Amino acid sequence: MEIKDLIKFSLRQLGRRRHSVQEIRLFLLKKTQDTDLVDMAIKYLIDNKFLNDADFARWLVESRSRSQPRGSRLLLQELKQKGLSTEHLALSINEAELAQQALEKKRPKSRDQAIRFLRYRGFSWGVIEKTIKK
């Protein structure tokens, strides 16, 4: 397998959705066990701005906040699973606003149900208390 094949596979994968460097690395390692070749392909993708972990982190947070609002704790957990270090996790999100959006979508029948729902979504107790009081 050649580097151009790995780059082609990567670009096809990146055409479907954004990925972190670790996700692409794992994807390429399924294609070949040559780690030097994989590293060269990753370097090419980063140098040509096809891969950028900071952009990926921002995109993922925005995407998750739009579709299924969740707290920073869950977002951090998901980003770590995708191989991002905490330096990429400078999240500028308004948790109180996201918690309110989540409750508006769900419309729980009781206070306890609302609390359980927000805890499950990864919101902190302080944010839950403020949101429930509203």
CSV table of N, CA and C in Angstrom, one decimal:
chain,number,residue,atom,x,y,z
A,1,MET,N,0.8,-1.2,0.0
A,1,MET,CA,0.0,0.0,0.0
A,1,MET,C,0.9,1.2,0.0
A,2,GLU,N,0.5,2.3,-0.7
A,2,GLU,CA,1.2,3.5,-0.9
A,2,GLU,C,0.6,4.6,-0.1
A,3,ILE,N,1.3,5.7,0.1
A,3,ILE,CA,0.8,6.8,0.9
A,3,ILE,C,-0.4,7.5,0.1
A,4,LYS,N,-0.3,7.5,-1.2
A,4,LYS,CA,-1.4,8.1,-1.9
A,4,LYS,C,-2.7,7.4,-1.7
A,5,ASP,N,-2.6,6.0,-1.5
A,5,ASP,CA,-3.8,5.2,-1.3
A,5,ASP,C,-4.4,5.6,0.1
A,6,LEU,N,-3.5,5.8,1.1
A,6,LEU,CA,-4.0,6.1,2.4
A,6,LEU,C,-4.6,7.5,2.4
A,7,ILE,N,-4.0,8.4,1.7
A,7,ILE,CA,-4.6,9.8,1.6
A,7,ILE,C,-5.9,9.7,0.9
A,8,LYS,N,-6.0,9.0,-0.1
A,8,LYS,CA,-7.3,8.8,-0.8
A,8,LYS,C,-8.4,8.3,0.1
A,9,PHE,N,-8.1,7.2,0.9
A,9,PHE,CA,-9.0,6.6,1.8
A,9,PHE,C,-9.4,7.7,2.9
A,10,SER,N,-8.4,8.4,3.4
A,10,SER,CA,-8.7,9.5,4.4
A,10,SER,C,-9.6,10.6,3.8
A,11,LEU,N,-9.3,11.0,2.7
A,11,LEU,CA,-10.2,12.1,2.1
A,11,LEU,C,-11.6,11.6,1.8
A,12,ARG,N,-11.7,10.4,1.5
A,12,ARG,CA,-13.1,9.8,1.3
A,12,ARG,C,-13.8,9.8,2.6
A,13,GLN,N,-13.1,9.4,3.7
A,13,GLN,CA,-13.7,9.4,5.0
A,13,GLN,C,-14.0,10.8,5.5
A,14,LEU,N,-13.1,11.7,5.2
A,14,LEU,CA,-13.4,13.1,5.6
A,14,LEU,C,-14.5,13.8,4.8
A,15,GLY,N,-14.8,13.3,3.7
A,15,GLY,CA,-15.8,13.8,2.8
A,15,GLY,C,-17.2,13.5,3.4
A,16,ARG,N,-17.3,12.4,4.2
A,16,ARG,CA,-18.5,12.0,4.8
A,16,ARG,C,-18.9,12.9,6.0
A,17,ARG,N,-17.9,13.2,6.9
A,17,ARG,CA,-18.0,14.1,8.0
A,17,ARG,C,-16.6,14.4,8.6
A,18,ARG,N,-16.5,15.3,9.5
A,18,ARG,CA,-15.2,15.7,10.1
A,18,ARG,C,-14.8,14.6,11.0
A,19,HIS,N,-13.5,14.5,11.2
A,19,HIS,CA,-12.9,13.5,12.1
A,19,HIS,C,-11.7,14.1,12.8
A,20,SER,N,-11.4,13.5,13.9
A,20,SER,CA,-10.2,13.9,14.7
A,20,SER,C,-9.0,13.2,14.1
A,21,VAL,N,-7.8,13.6,14.5
A,21,VAL,CA,-6.6,13.0,14.0
A,21,VAL,C,-6.6,11.5,14.5
A,22,GLN,N,-7.0,11.3,15.7
A,22,GLN,CA,-7.0,9.9,16.2
A,22,GLN,C,-7.9,9.0,15.5
A,23,GLU,N,-9.1,9.5,15.1
A,23,GLU,CA,-10.1,8.7,14.4
A,23,GLU,C,-9.5,8.3,13.0
A,24,ILE,N,-8.9,9.2,12.3
A,24,ILE,CA,-8.3,8.9,11.0
A,24,ILE,C,-7.1,8.0,11.2
A,25,ARG,N,-6.3,8.2,12.2
A,25,ARG,CA,-5.2,7.3,12.5
A,25,ARG,C,-5.7,5.8,12.7
A,26,LEU,N,-6.7,5.7,13.5
A,26,LEU,CA,-7.2,4.3,13.7
A,26,LEU,C,-7.8,3.7,12.4
A,27,PHE,N,-8.5,4.6,11.7
A,27,PHE,CA,-9.0,4.1,10.4
A,27,PHE,C,-7.9,3.6,9.4
A,28,LEU,N,-6.8,4.4,9.4
A,28,LEU,CA,-5.8,4.0,8.5
A,28,LEU,C,-5.0,2.8,9.0
A,29,LEU,N,-4.9,2.6,10.3
A,29,LEU,CA,-4.2,1.5,10.8
A,29,LEU,C,-5.0,0.2,10.5
A,30,LYS,N,-6.3,0.3,10.2
A,30,LYS,CA,-7.0,-0.9,9.8
A,30,LYS,C,-6.7,-1.3,8.4
A,31,LYS,N,-6.2,-0.3,7.6
A,31,LYS,CA,-5.8,-0.5,6.2
A,31,LYS,C,-4.4,-1.1,6.1
A,32,THR,N,-3.5,-0.6,7.0
A,32,THR,CA,-2.1,-1.0,6.9
A,32,THR,C,-1.5,-1.0,8.3
A,33,GLN,N,-0.6,-1.8,8.6
A,33,GLN,CA,0.1,-1.9,9.9
A,33,GLN,C,1.4,-1.0,9.8
A,34,ASP,N,1.7,-0.4,8.7
A,34,ASP,CA,2.9,0.4,8.6
A,34,ASP,C,2.7,1.8,9.2
A,35,THR,N,3.1,1.9,10.5
A,35,THR,CA,2.8,3.2,11.2
A,35,THR,C,3.6,4.3,10.6
A,36,ASP,N,4.7,4.1,10.0
A,36,ASP,CA,5.4,5.2,9.4
A,36,ASP,C,4.6,5.8,8.2
A,37,LEU,N,4.1,4.9,7.4
A,37,LEU,CA,3.2,5.4,6.3
A,37,LEU,C,2.0,6.1,6.8
A,38,VAL,N,1.4,5.6,7.8
A,38,VAL,CA,0.2,6.3,8.4
A,38,VAL,C,0.6,7.6,9.0
A,39,ASP,N,1.7,7.7,9.6
A,39,ASP,CA,2.2,9.0,10.2
A,39,ASP,C,2.4,10.0,9.0
A,40,MET,N,3.0,9.6,7.9
A,40,MET,CA,3.2,10.4,6.8
A,40,MET,C,1.9,10.9,6.2
A,41,ALA,N,1.0,10.0,6.1
A,41,ALA,CA,-0.4,10.4,5.6
A,41,ALA,C,-1.0,11.4,6.5
A,42,ILE,N,-1.0,11.2,7.8
A,42,ILE,CA,-1.6,12.1,8.8
A,42,ILE,C,-0.9,13.5,8.7
A,43,LYS,N,0.4,13.5,8.6
A,43,LYS,CA,1.2,14.8,8.5
A,43,LYS,C,0.8,15.5,7.2
A,44,TYR,N,0.6,14.8,6.1
A,44,TYR,CA,0.1,15.5,4.8
A,44,TYR,C,-1.3,16.1,5.0
A,45,LEU,N,-2.2,15.3,5.7
A,45,LEU,CA,-3.5,15.8,5.9
A,45,LEU,C,-3.5,17.0,6.8
A,46,ILE,N,-2.7,17.0,7.8
A,46,ILE,CA,-2.6,18.2,8.7
A,46,ILE,C,-2.0,19.4,8.0
A,47,ASP,N,-0.9,19.2,7.3
A,47,ASP,CA,-0.2,20.3,6.6
A,47,ASP,C,-1.1,20.9,5.6
A,48,ASN,N,-2.0,20.1,4.9
A,48,ASN,CA,-2.9,20.7,3.9
A,48,ASN,C,-4.2,21.0,4.5
A,49,LYS,N,-4.3,21.1,5.8
A,49,LYS,CA,-5.5,21.6,6.5
A,49,LYS,C,-6.8,20.7,6.3
A,50,PHE,N,-6.6,19.5,6.0
A,50,PHE,CA,-7.7,18.5,5.9
A,50,PHE,C,-8.1,18.1,7.3
A,51,LEU,N,-7.1,18.0,8.2
A,51,LEU,CA,-7.3,17.6,9.6
A,51,LEU,C,-6.9,18.7,10.5
A,52,ASN,N,-7.8,19.0,11.5
A,52,ASN,CA,-7.4,20.0,12.5
A,52,ASN,C,-8.3,19.7,13.8
A,53,ASP,N,-7.6,19.3,14.8
A,53,ASP,CA,-8.4,18.9,16.0
A,53,ASP,C,-9.1,20.0,16.7
A,54,ALA,N,-8.6,21.2,16.6
A,54,ALA,CA,-9.3,22.3,17.3
A,54,ALA,C,-10.6,22.6,16.5
A,55,ASP,N,-10.5,22.6,15.2
A,55,ASP,CA,-11.7,22.8,14.4
A,55,ASP,C,-12.7,21.7,14.6
A,56,PHE,N,-12.2,20.5,14.7
A,56,PHE,CA,-13.1,19.3,14.9
A,56,PHE,C,-13.8,19.5,16.2
A,57,ALA,N,-13.1,19.9,17.3
A,57,ALA,CA,-13.7,20.0,18.6
A,57,ALA,C,-14.8,21.1,18.6
A,58,ARG,N,-14.6,22.2,17.9
A,58,ARG,CA,-15.6,23.3,17.8
A,58,ARG,C,-16.8,22.8,17.0
A,59,TRP,N,-16.6,22.1,15.9
A,59,TRP,CA,-17.7,21.5,15.1
A,59,TRP,C,-18.5,20.5,15.9
A,60,LEU,N,-17.8,19.6,16.6
A,60,LEU,CA,-18.6,18.6,17.4
A,60,LEU,C,-19.4,19.3,18.5
A,61,VAL,N,-18.9,20.2,19.2
A,61,VAL,CA,-19.6,20.9,20.3
A,61,VAL,C,-20.8,21.6,19.7
A,62,GLU,N,-20.6,22.3,18.6
A,62,GLU,CA,-21.8,23.0,17.9
A,62,GLU,C,-22.8,22.1,17.5
A,63,SER,N,-22.4,21.0,16.8
A,63,SER,CA,-23.3,20.0,16.3
A,63,SER,C,-24.1,19.4,17.4
A,64,ARG,N,-23.5,18.9,18.5
A,64,ARG,CA,-24.2,18.3,19.6
A,64,ARG,C,-25.1,19.3,20.3
A,65,SER,N,-24.7,20.6,20.4
A,65,SER,CA,-25.5,21.6,21.1
A,65,SER,C,-26.8,21.9,20.3
A,66,ARG,N,-26.7,21.8,19.0
A,66,ARG,CA,-27.9,22.0,18.1
A,66,ARG,C,-28.8,20.8,18.2
A,67,SER,N,-28.3,19.6,18.0
A,67,SER,CA,-29.2,18.5,17.9
A,67,SER,C,-29.7,17.9,19.3
A,68,GLN,N,-28.8,17.7,20.2
A,68,GLN,CA,-29.2,17.2,21.5
A,68,GLN,C,-28.4,17.9,22.5
A,69,PRO,N,-28.9,19.0,23.1
A,69,PRO,CA,-28.1,19.8,24.0
A,69,PRO,C,-27.7,19.0,25.2
A,70,ARG,N,-26.4,19.1,25.6
A,70,ARG,CA,-25.9,18.3,26.7
A,70,ARG,C,-24.9,19.2,27.5
A,71,GLY,N,-24.6,18.8,28.7
A,71,GLY,CA,-23.7,19.5,29.5
A,71,GLY,C,-22.2,19.4,29.1
A,72,SER,N,-21.4,20.2,29.7
A,72,SER,CA,-20.0,20.2,29.3
A,72,SER,C,-19.3,18.9,29.7
A,73,ARG,N,-19.8,18.3,30.8
A,73,ARG,CA,-19.2,17.1,31.3
A,73,ARG,C,-19.3,16.0,30.2
A,74,LEU,N,-20.5,15.8,29.6
A,74,LEU,CA,-20.7,14.8,28.6
A,74,LEU,C,-19.9,15.2,27.3
A,75,LEU,N,-19.9,16.5,27.0
A,75,LEU,CA,-19.2,16.9,25.8
A,75,LEU,C,-17.7,16.6,26.0
A,76,LEU,N,-17.1,16.9,27.1
A,76,LEU,CA,-15.7,16.6,27.4
A,76,LEU,C,-15.4,15.1,27.3
A,77,GLN,N,-16.3,14.3,27.8
A,77,GLN,CA,-16.2,12.9,27.7
A,77,GLN,C,-16.1,12.4,26.3
A,78,GLU,N,-17.1,12.9,25.5
A,78,GLU,CA,-17.1,12.5,24.1
A,78,GLU,C,-15.9,13.0,23.3
A,79,LEU,N,-15.4,14.2,23.6
A,79,LEU,CA,-14.2,14.7,22.9
A,79,LEU,C,-13.0,13.9,23.3
A,80,LYS,N,-12.9,13.5,24.5
A,80,LYS,CA,-11.8,12.7,24.9
A,80,LYS,C,-11.8,11.3,24.3
A,81,GLN,N,-13.0,10.8,24.1
A,81,GLN,CA,-13.1,9.5,23.4
A,81,GLN,C,-12.7,9.6,21.9
A,82,LYS,N,-12.8,10.8,21.4
A,82,LYS,CA,-12.4,11.0,20.0
A,82,LYS,C,-10.9,11.3,19.9
A,83,GLY,N,-10.2,11.3,21.0
A,83,GLY,CA,-8.7,11.5,21.0
A,83,GLY,C,-8.3,12.9,21.2
A,84,LEU,N,-9.1,13.8,21.6
A,84,LEU,CA,-8.7,15.2,21.8
A,84,LEU,C,-8.2,15.4,23.2
A,85,SER,N,-7.1,16.2,23.3
A,85,SER,CA,-6.6,16.5,24.6
A,85,SER,C,-7.4,17.7,25.2
A,86,THR,N,-7.2,17.9,26.5
A,86,THR,CA,-8.0,19.0,27.1
A,86,THR,C,-7.6,20.4,26.6
A,87,GLU,N,-6.5,20.5,25.9
A,87,GLU,CA,-6.1,21.9,25.4
A,87,GLU,C,-7.1,22.2,24.3
A,88,HIS,N,-7.7,21.3,23.6
A,88,HIS,CA,-8.6,21.5,22.5
A,88,HIS,C,-10.0,21.8,23.0
A,89,LEU,N,-10.2,21.7,24.3
A,89,LEU,CA,-11.5,21.7,24.9
A,89,LEU,C,-11.9,23.0,25.5
A,90,ALA,N,-11.4,24.1,24.9
A,90,ALA,CA,-11.8,25.4,25.5
A,90,ALA,C,-13.3,25.7,25.0
A,91,LEU,N,-14.2,25.1,25.8
A,91,LEU,CA,-15.6,25.2,25.4
A,91,LEU,C,-16.2,26.5,25.8
A,92,SER,N,-16.7,27.3,24.9
A,92,SER,CA,-17.4,28.5,25.2
A,92,SER,C,-18.9,28.3,25.0
A,93,ILE,N,-19.5,27.5,25.9
A,93,ILE,CA,-20.9,27.2,25.8
A,93,ILE,C,-21.6,27.8,27.0
A,94,ASN,N,-22.8,28.1,26.8
A,94,ASN,CA,-23.7,28.6,27.9
A,94,ASN,C,-24.5,27.4,28.3
A,95,GLU,N,-24.1,26.7,29.4
A,95,GLU,CA,-24.8,25.5,29.9
A,95,GLU,C,-26.2,25.8,30.3
A,96,ALA,N,-26.4,26.9,30.9
A,96,ALA,CA,-27.8,27.2,31.4
A,96,ALA,C,-28.7,27.3,30.2
A,97,GLU,N,-28.3,27.9,29.1
A,97,GLU,CA,-29.1,28.0,27.9
A,97,GLU,C,-29.3,26.7,27.3
A,98,LEU,N,-28.3,25.8,27.2
A,98,LEU,CA,-28.4,24.5,26.7
A,98,LEU,C,-29.4,23.6,27.5
A,99,ALA,N,-29.3,23.8,28.8
A,99,ALA,CA,-30.2,23.0,29.7
A,99,ALA,C,-31.7,23.4,29.5
A,100,GLN,N,-31.9,24.7,29.3
A,100,GLN,CA,-33.2,25.2,29.0
A,100,GLN,C,-33.7,24.7,27.7
A,101,GLN,N,-32.9,24.7,26.7
A,101,GLN,CA,-33.3,24.1,25.4
A,101,GLN,C,-33.6,22.7,25.5
A,102,ALA,N,-32.8,21.9,26.2
A,102,ALA,CA,-33.1,20.5,26.4
A,102,ALA,C,-34.4,20.2,27.0
A,103,LEU,N,-34.7,21.0,28.1
A,103,LEU,CA,-36.0,20.9,28.8
A,103,LEU,C,-37.2,21.2,27.9
A,104,GLU,N,-37.0,22.3,27.1
A,104,GLU,CA,-38.1,22.7,26.2
A,104,GLU,C,-38.4,21.6,25.1
A,105,LYS,N,-37.4,20.9,24.7
A,105,LYS,CA,-37.6,19.8,23.7
A,105,LYS,C,-38.3,18.6,24.4
A,106,LYS,N,-37.9,18.3,25.6
A,106,LYS,CA,-38.3,17.1,26.3
A,106,LYS,C,-39.7,17.3,27.0
A,107,ARG,N,-39.9,18.5,27.6
A,107,ARG,CA,-41.1,18.8,28.4
A,107,ARG,C,-41.4,17.8,29.4
A,108,PRO,N,-40.6,17.6,30.4
A,108,PRO,CA,-40.9,16.6,31.5
A,108,PRO,C,-42.1,17.0,32.3
A,109,LYS,N,-42.8,15.9,32.8
A,109,LYS,CA,-44.0,16.1,33.5
A,109,LYS,C,-43.9,16.6,35.0
A,110,SER,N,-42.7,16.3,35.5
A,110,SER,CA,-42.5,16.6,36.9
A,110,SER,C,-41.1,17.2,37.1
A,111,ARG,N,-40.9,17.8,38.3
A,111,ARG,CA,-39.6,18.3,38.7
A,111,ARG,C,-38.5,17.2,38.7
A,112,ASP,N,-38.9,16.1,39.3
A,112,ASP,CA,-37.9,15.0,39.5
A,112,ASP,C,-37.5,14.5,38.1
A,113,GLN,N,-38.5,14.4,37.2
A,113,GLN,CA,-38.2,13.9,35.9
A,113,GLN,C,-37.3,14.9,35.1
A,114,ALA,N,-37.5,16.2,35.3
A,114,ALA,CA,-36.6,17.2,34.7
A,114,ALA,C,-35.2,17.0,35.3
A,115,ILE,N,-35.1,16.9,36.6
A,115,ILE,CA,-33.8,16.7,37.2
A,115,ILE,C,-33.0,15.5,36.6
A,116,ARG,N,-33.7,14.4,36.6
A,116,ARG,CA,-33.1,13.1,36.1
A,116,ARG,C,-32.7,13.3,34.6
A,117,PHE,N,-33.5,13.9,33.9
A,117,PHE,CA,-33.2,14.1,32.4
A,117,PHE,C,-31.9,15.0,32.3
A,118,LEU,N,-31.9,16.1,33.0
A,118,LEU,CA,-30.7,17.0,32.9
A,118,LEU,C,-29.4,16.3,33.4
A,119,ARG,N,-29.6,15.6,34.5
A,119,ARG,CA,-28.4,14.8,35.0
A,119,ARG,C,-27.9,13.8,34.0
A,120,TYR,N,-28.8,13.1,33.4
A,120,TYR,CA,-28.4,12.2,32.3
A,120,TYR,C,-27.7,12.8,31.2
A,121,ARG,N,-28.1,14.1,30.9
A,121,ARG,CA,-27.5,14.8,29.8
A,121,ARG,C,-26.2,15.4,30.1
A,122,GLY,N,-25.7,15.3,31.4
A,122,GLY,CA,-24.4,15.7,31.8
A,122,GLY,C,-24.3,17.1,32.3
A,123,PHE,N,-25.4,17.7,32.7
A,123,PHE,CA,-25.4,19.1,33.3
A,123,PHE,C,-25.0,19.0,34.8
A,124,SER,N,-24.3,20.0,35.2
A,124,SER,CA,-23.9,20.1,36.6
A,124,SER,C,-25.1,20.4,37.5
A,125,TRP,N,-25.0,20.1,38.8
A,125,TRP,CA,-26.1,20.3,39.7
A,125,TRP,C,-26.5,21.8,39.8
A,126,GLY,N,-25.5,22.7,39.8
A,126,GLY,CA,-25.7,24.1,39.8
A,126,GLY,C,-26.6,24.6,38.6
A,127,VAL,N,-26.2,24.1,37.4
A,127,VAL,CA,-27.0,24.5,36.2
A,127,VAL,C,-28.4,23.9,36.3
A,128,ILE,N,-28.5,22.7,36.8
A,128,ILE,CA,-29.9,22.1,36.9
A,128,ILE,C,-30.7,22.9,37.9
A,129,GLU,N,-30.2,23.3,39.0
A,129,GLU,CA,-31.0,24.0,40.0
A,129,GLU,C,-31.5,25.3,39.4
A,130,LYS,N,-30.6,26.1,38.7
A,130,LYS,CA,-31.0,27.4,38.1
A,130,LYS,C,-32.0,27.2,37.0
A,131,THR,N,-31.9,26.1,36.3
A,131,THR,CA,-32.8,25.9,35.2
A,131,THR,C,-34.2,25.5,35.7
A,132,ILE,N,-34.2,24.6,36.7
A,132,ILE,CA,-35.5,24.2,37.3
A,132,ILE,C,-36.2,25.3,38.0
A,133,LYS,N,-35.5,26.3,38.6
A,133,LYS,CA,-36.1,27.4,39.2
A,133,LYS,C,-36.8,28.3,38.2
A,134,LYS,N,-36.3,28.4,37.0
A,134,LYS,CA,-37.0,29.1,36.0
A,134,LYS,C,-38.3,28.5,35.6
